[in-house]
N, CA, C and O atoms as a Tinker XYZ file with bonds, in Angstrom:
   280  protein
     1  N    -10.863000   44.943000  -13.350000    73     2
     2  CA    -9.619000   45.093000  -12.614000    64     1     3
     3  C     -9.421000   43.882000  -11.696000    63     2     4     5
     4  O    -10.290000   43.560000  -10.885000    81     3
     5  N     -8.291000   43.230000  -11.831000    73     3     6
     6  CA    -7.994000   42.064000  -11.000000    64     5     7
     7  C     -7.354000   42.495000   -9.696000    63     6     8     9
     8  O     -6.516000   43.396000   -9.651000    81     7
     9  N     -7.771000   41.833000   -8.654000    73     7    10
    10  CA    -7.154000   42.052000   -7.353000    64     9    11
    11  C     -6.412000   40.781000   -6.980000    63    10    12    13
    12  O     -6.579000   39.740000   -7.615000    81    11
    13  N     -5.603000   40.875000   -5.960000    73    11    14
    14  CA    -4.876000   39.698000   -5.493000    64    13    15
    15  C     -5.835000   38.577000   -5.140000    63    14    16    17
    16  O     -5.582000   37.416000   -5.460000    81    15
    17  N     -6.941000   38.919000   -4.479000    73    15    18
    18  CA    -7.887000   37.890000   -4.082000    64    17    19
    19  C     -8.605000   37.302000   -5.285000    63    18    20    21
    20  O     -8.876000   36.101000   -5.302000    81    19
    21  N     -8.919000   38.103000   -6.287000    73    19    22
    22  CA    -9.555000   37.585000   -7.493000    64    21    23
    23  C     -8.638000   36.574000   -8.161000    63    22    24    25
    24  O     -9.075000   35.496000   -8.564000    81    23
    25  N     -7.369000   36.928000   -8.275000    73    23    26
    26  CA    -6.409000   36.008000   -8.869000    64    25    27
    27  C     -6.288000   34.742000   -8.037000    63    26    28    29
    28  O     -6.211000   33.642000   -8.585000    81    27
    29  N     -6.270000   34.889000   -6.721000    73    27    30
    30  CA    -6.164000   33.726000   -5.841000    64    29    31
    31  C     -7.383000   32.828000   -5.992000    63    30    32    33
    32  O     -7.250000   31.605000   -6.006000    81    31
    33  N     -8.559000   33.415000   -6.104000    73    31    34
    34  CA    -9.777000   32.630000   -6.269000    64    33    35
    35  C     -9.749000   31.838000   -7.567000    63    34    36    37
    36  O    -10.160000   30.678000   -7.611000    81    35
    37  N     -9.256000   32.480000   -8.627000    73    35    38
    38  CA    -9.173000   31.815000   -9.917000    64    37    39
    39  C     -8.152000   30.680000   -9.901000    63    38    40    41
    40  O     -8.313000   29.699000  -10.627000    81    39
    41  N     -7.140000   30.796000   -9.111000    73    39    42
    42  CA    -6.088000   29.790000   -9.052000    64    41    43
    43  C     -6.308000   28.766000   -7.938000    63    42    44    45
    44  O     -5.503000   27.852000   -7.759000    81    43
    45  N     -7.381000   28.921000   -7.208000    73    43    46
    46  CA    -7.640000   28.040000   -6.067000    64    45    47
    47  C     -7.671000   26.571000   -6.478000    63    46    48    49
    48  O     -7.075000   25.730000   -5.806000    81    47
    49  N     -8.355000   26.258000   -7.565000    73    47    50
    50  CA    -8.442000   24.860000   -8.022000    64    49    51
    51  C     -7.057000   24.299000   -8.333000    63    50    52    53
    52  O     -6.755000   23.153000   -7.997000    81    51
    53  N     -6.224000   25.106000   -8.971000    73    51    54
    54  CA    -4.871000   24.673000   -9.307000    64    53    55
    55  C     -4.069000   24.406000   -8.044000    63    54    56    57
    56  O     -3.387000   23.387000   -7.940000    81    55
    57  N     -4.150000   25.311000   -7.095000    73    55    58
    58  CA    -3.400000   25.148000   -5.842000    64    57    59
    59  C     -3.881000   23.924000   -5.064000    63    58    60    61
    60  O     -3.069000   23.204000   -4.483000    81    59
    61  N     -5.172000   23.686000   -5.048000    73    59    62
    62  CA    -5.688000   22.525000   -4.315000    64    61    63
    63  C     -5.316000   21.223000   -5.010000    63    62    64    65
    64  O     -5.074000   20.217000   -4.342000    81    63
    65  N     -5.266000   21.225000   -6.332000    73    63    66
    66  CA    -4.829000   20.032000   -7.065000    64    65    67
    67  C     -3.359000   19.741000   -6.766000    63    66    68    69
    68  O     -2.974000   18.587000   -6.576000    81    67
    69  N     -2.551000   20.785000   -6.725000    73    67    70
    70  CA    -1.136000   20.612000   -6.374000    64    69    71
    71  C     -0.986000   20.114000   -4.938000    63    70    72    73
    72  O     -0.115000   19.295000   -4.646000    81    71
    73  N     -1.825000   20.604000   -4.060000    73    71    74
    74  CA    -1.820000   20.151000   -2.672000    64    73    75
    75  C     -2.111000   18.656000   -2.607000    63    74    76    77
    76  O     -1.421000   17.913000   -1.910000    81    75
    77  N     -3.128000   18.221000   -3.331000    73    75    78
    78  CA    -3.464000   16.794000   -3.319000    64    77    79
    79  C     -2.301000   15.955000   -3.840000    63    78    80    81
    80  O     -2.044000   14.871000   -3.317000    81    79
    81  N     -1.602000   16.435000   -4.851000    73    79    82
    82  CA    -0.441000   15.710000   -5.375000    64    81    83
    83  C      0.650000   15.594000   -4.317000    63    82    84    85
    84  O      1.265000   14.537000   -4.177000    81    83
    85  N      0.896000   16.666000   -3.573000    73    83    86
    86  CA     1.898000   16.622000   -2.500000    64    85    87
    87  C      1.486000   15.632000   -1.419000    63    86    88    89
    88  O      2.302000   14.848000   -0.935000    81    87
    89  N      0.216000   15.676000   -1.051000    73    87    90
    90  CA    -0.268000   14.758000   -0.017000    64    89    91
    91  C     -0.158000   13.309000   -0.478000    63    90    92    93
    92  O      0.188000   12.434000    0.315000    81    91
    93  N     -0.449000   13.046000   -1.745000    73    91    94
    94  CA    -0.340000   11.695000   -2.279000    64    93    95
    95  C      1.103000   11.197000   -2.209000    63    94    96    97
    96  O      1.344000   10.026000   -1.915000    81    95
    97  N      2.059000   12.082000   -2.477000    73    95    98
    98  CA     3.481000   11.695000   -2.385000    64    97    99
    99  C      3.879000   11.459000   -0.927000    63    98   100   101
   100  O      4.566000   10.488000   -0.612000    81    99
   101  N      3.445000   12.348000   -0.053000    73    99   102
   102  CA     3.856000   12.266000    1.347000    64   101   103
   103  C      3.130000   11.182000    2.138000    63   102   104   105
   104  O      3.649000   10.675000    3.132000    81   103
   105  N      1.941000   10.835000    1.694000    73   103   106
   106  CA     1.130000    9.828000    2.393000    64   105   107
   107  C      0.710000    8.748000    1.405000    63   106   108   109
   108  O     -0.479000    8.540000    1.165000    81   107
   109  N      1.693000    8.067000    0.837000    73   107   110
   110  CA     1.447000    7.044000   -0.181000    64   109   111
   111  C      0.598000    5.892000    0.348000    63   110   112   113
   112  O     -0.034000    5.174000   -0.426000    81   111
   113  N      0.585000    5.719000    1.654000    73   111   114
   114  CA    -0.186000    4.629000    2.257000    64   113   115
   115  C     -1.664000    4.985000    2.455000    63   114   116   117
   116  O     -2.451000    4.137000    2.876000    81   115
   117  N     -2.045000    6.224000    2.156000    73   115   118
   118  CA    -3.440000    6.667000    2.299000    64   117   119
   119  C     -4.074000    6.691000    0.913000    63   118   120   121
   120  O     -3.491000    7.211000   -0.039000    81   119
   121  N     -5.266000    6.126000    0.811000    73   119   122
   122  CA    -5.961000    6.070000   -0.480000    64   121   123
   123  C     -6.192000    7.469000   -1.041000    63   122   124   125
   124  O     -6.519000    8.405000   -0.311000    81   123
   125  N     -6.019000    7.584000   -2.332000    73   123   126
   126  CA    -6.217000    8.861000   -3.025000    64   125   127
   127  C     -7.617000    9.414000   -2.776000    63   126   128   129
   128  O     -7.786000   10.619000   -2.592000    81   127
   129  N     -8.620000    8.537000   -2.769000    73   127   130
   130  CA    -9.993000    8.998000   -2.545000    64   129   131
   131  C    -10.170000    9.574000   -1.145000    63   130   132   133
   132  O    -10.906000   10.542000   -0.953000    81   131
   133  N     -9.493000    8.973000   -0.171000    73   131   134
   134  CA    -9.578000    9.501000    1.196000    64   133   135
   135  C     -8.937000   10.883000    1.277000    63   134   136   137
   136  O     -9.493000   11.789000    1.898000    81   135
   137  N     -7.777000   11.050000    0.656000    73   135   138
   138  CA    -7.116000   12.355000    0.656000    64   137   139
   139  C     -8.000000   13.406000   -0.011000    63   138   140   141
   140  O     -8.136000   14.524000    0.487000    81   139
   141  N     -8.595000   13.037000   -1.137000    73   139   142
   142  CA    -9.467000   13.966000   -1.852000    64   141   143
   143  C    -10.664000   14.361000   -0.982000    63   142   144   145
   144  O    -11.047000   15.529000   -0.935000    81   143
   145  N    -11.240000   13.389000   -0.307000    73   143   146
   146  CA   -12.376000   13.664000    0.578000    64   145   147
   147  C    -11.970000   14.591000    1.713000    63   146   148   149
   148  O    -12.715000   15.502000    2.073000    81   147
   149  N    -10.798000   14.361000    2.273000    73   147   150
   150  CA   -10.321000   15.211000    3.365000    64   149   151
   151  C    -10.085000   16.643000    2.888000    63   150   152   153
   152  O    -10.449000   17.599000    3.572000    81   151
   153  N     -9.480000   16.784000    1.722000    73   151   154
   154  CA    -9.246000   18.120000    1.170000    64   153   155
   155  C    -10.580000   18.815000    0.899000    63   154   156   157
   156  O    -10.747000   19.989000    1.229000    81   155
   157  N    -11.522000   18.099000    0.304000    73   155   158
   158  CA   -12.841000   18.687000    0.028000    64   157   159
   159  C    -13.558000   19.117000    1.302000    63   158   160   161
   160  O    -14.172000   20.183000    1.350000    81   159
   161  N    -13.478000   18.283000    2.329000    73   159   162
   162  CA   -14.135000   18.598000    3.592000    64   161   163
   163  C    -13.543000   19.862000    4.215000    63   162   164   165
   164  O    -14.273000   20.739000    4.676000    81   163
   165  N    -12.223000   19.943000    4.222000    73   163   166
   166  CA   -11.583000   21.132000    4.793000    64   165   167
   167  C    -11.847000   22.363000    3.942000    63   166   168   169
   168  O    -12.047000   23.455000    4.473000    81   167
   169  N    -11.847000   22.195000    2.637000    73   167   170
   170  CA   -12.127000   23.322000    1.746000    64   169   171
   171  C    -13.533000   23.859000    1.983000    63   170   172   173
   172  O    -13.751000   25.070000    1.939000    81   171
   173  N    -14.472000   22.979000    2.230000    73   171   174
   174  CA   -15.868000   23.387000    2.452000    64   173   175
   175  C    -15.992000   24.312000    3.659000    63   174   176   177
   176  O    -16.892000   25.151000    3.711000    81   175
   177  N    -15.108000   24.164000    4.610000    73   175   178
   178  CA   -15.140000   25.043000    5.788000    64   177   179
   179  C    -14.929000   26.502000    5.403000    63   178   180   181
   180  O    -15.360000   27.403000    6.122000    81   179
   181  N    -14.272000   26.737000    4.278000    73   179   182
   182  CA   -13.949000   28.096000    3.838000    64   181   183
   183  C    -14.787000   28.536000    2.642000    63   182   184   185
   184  O    -14.441000   29.508000    1.970000    81   183
   185  N    -15.864000   27.845000    2.374000    73   183   186
   186  CA   -16.688000   28.139000    1.202000    64   185   187
   187  C    -17.219000   29.571000    1.206000    63   186   188   189
   188  O    -17.335000   30.186000    0.147000    81   187
   189  N    -17.535000   30.094000    2.352000    73   187   190
   190  CA   -18.078000   31.446000    2.430000    64   189   191
   191  C    -17.035000   32.522000    2.655000    63   190   192   193
   192  O    -17.375000   33.690000    2.845000    81   191
   193  N    -15.769000   32.136000    2.635000    73   191   194
   194  CA   -14.708000   33.104000    2.892000    64   193   195
   195  C    -14.621000   34.131000    1.769000    63   194   196   197
   196  O    -14.742000   33.794000    0.591000    81   195
   197  N    -14.414000   35.356000    2.141000    73   195   198
   198  CA   -14.280000   36.415000    1.141000    64   197   199
   199  C    -12.876000   36.463000    0.568000    63   198   200   201
   200  O    -12.679000   36.903000   -0.565000    81   199
   201  N    -11.913000   36.018000    1.333000    73   199   202
   202  CA   -10.525000   36.011000    0.884000    64   201   203
   203  C    -10.071000   34.559000    0.765000    63   202   204   205
   204  O    -10.166000   33.787000    1.720000    81   203
   205  N     -9.583000   34.202000   -0.404000    73   203   206
   206  CA    -9.220000   32.810000   -0.671000    64   205   207
   207  C     -7.728000   32.548000   -0.718000    63   206   208   209
   208  O     -7.304000   31.400000   -0.852000    81   207
   209  N     -6.939000   33.579000   -0.610000    73   207   210
   210  CA    -5.503000   33.424000   -0.805000    64   209   211
   211  C     -4.869000   32.443000    0.191000    63   210   212   213
   212  O     -3.883000   31.787000   -0.144000    81   211
   213  N     -5.404000   32.337000    1.380000    73   211   214
   214  CA    -4.823000   31.456000    2.395000    64   213   215
   215  C     -5.506000   30.097000    2.501000    63   214   216   217
   216  O     -5.068000   29.250000    3.280000    81   215
   217  N     -6.558000   29.875000    1.743000    73   215   218
   218  CA    -7.323000   28.626000    1.846000    64   217   219
   219  C     -6.443000   27.399000    1.615000    63   218   220   221
   220  O     -6.506000   26.477000    2.427000    81   219
   221  N     -5.626000   27.327000    0.562000    73   219   222
   222  CA    -4.805000   26.113000    0.388000    64   221   223
   223  C     -3.876000   25.836000    1.573000    63   222   224   225
   224  O     -3.682000   24.681000    1.953000    81   223
   225  N     -3.316000   26.868000    2.143000    73   223   226
   226  CA    -2.422000   26.684000    3.296000    64   225   227
   227  C     -3.197000   26.138000    4.486000    63   226   228   229
   228  O     -2.748000   25.206000    5.153000    81   227
   229  N     -4.352000   26.714000    4.749000    73   227   230
   230  CA    -5.168000   26.264000    5.877000    64   229   231
   231  C     -5.678000   24.850000    5.668000    63   230   232   233
   232  O     -5.716000   24.058000    6.609000    81   231
   233  N     -6.066000   24.527000    4.450000    73   231   234
   234  CA    -6.527000   23.174000    4.133000    64   233   235
   235  C     -5.388000   22.180000    4.331000    63   234   236   237
   236  O     -5.581000   21.123000    4.931000    81   235
   237  N     -4.208000   22.516000    3.831000    73   235   238
   238  CA    -3.065000   21.606000    3.968000    64   237   239
   239  C     -2.731000   21.357000    5.431000    63   238   240   241
   240  O     -2.517000   20.213000    5.831000    81   239
   241  N     -2.684000   22.392000    6.215000    73   239   242
   242  CA    -2.380000   22.222000    7.646000    64   241   243
   243  C     -3.405000   21.332000    8.336000    63   242   244   245
   244  O     -3.044000   20.460000    9.127000    81   243
   245  N     -4.670000   21.549000    8.039000    73   243   246
   246  CA    -5.727000   20.763000    8.682000    64   245   247
   247  C     -5.659000   19.291000    8.270000    63   246   248   249
   248  O     -5.806000   18.401000    9.109000    81   247
   249  N     -5.436000   19.037000    6.984000    73   247   250
   250  CA    -5.370000   17.647000    6.511000    64   249   251
   251  C     -4.146000   16.948000    7.092000    63   250   252   253
   252  O     -4.239000   15.809000    7.551000    81   251
   253  N     -3.017000   17.615000    7.074000    73   251   254
   254  CA    -1.804000   16.998000    7.639000    64   253   255
   255  C     -1.962000   16.734000    9.137000    63   254   256   257
   256  O     -1.504000   15.707000    9.637000    81   255
   257  N     -2.600000   17.645000    9.844000    73   255   258
   258  CA    -2.836000   17.429000   11.274000    64   257   259
   259  C     -3.746000   16.234000   11.496000    63   258   260   261
   260  O     -3.511000   15.429000   12.397000    81   259
   261  N     -4.780000   16.116000   10.682000    73   259   262
   262  CA    -5.697000   14.976000   10.807000    64   261   263
   263  C     -4.979000   13.672000   10.505000    63   262   264   265
   264  O     -5.189000   12.674000   11.195000    81   263
   265  N     -4.137000   13.668000    9.486000    73   263   266
   266  CA    -3.398000   12.457000    9.149000    64   265   267
   267  C     -2.363000   12.094000   10.197000    63   266   268   269
   268  O     -2.014000   10.924000   10.357000    81   267
   269  N     -1.876000   13.090000   10.907000    73   267   270
   270  CA    -0.911000   12.835000   11.975000    64   269   271
   271  C     -1.598000   12.410000   13.274000    63   270   272   273
   272  O     -0.935000   12.063000   14.251000    81   271
   273  N     -2.911000   12.440000   13.275000    73   271   274
   274  CA    -3.654000   12.013000   14.445000    64   273   275
   275  C     -3.856000   13.082000   15.487000    63   274   276   277
   276  O     -4.168000   12.773000   16.638000    81   275
   277  N     -3.684000   14.341000   15.109000    73   275   278
   278  CA    -3.870000   15.438000   16.052000    64   277   279
   279  C     -5.291000   15.894000   16.069000    63   278   280
   280  O     -5.635000   16.816000   16.809000    81   279
């Protein structure tokens, strides 16, 4: 039986890849490898999370804040 969180966990890689594509468009002056490293670092903070549905949103906010210098 699939739950919302199970589906979210399975789609996490897809959502994070889409996030990286958005960041690459929005921050064309930042190296792709740096963006990938930032996304991976923020994602690692949630590695033990039981619920993954909000991970892409939280990762995106953290990376954008870091890129904005906050």
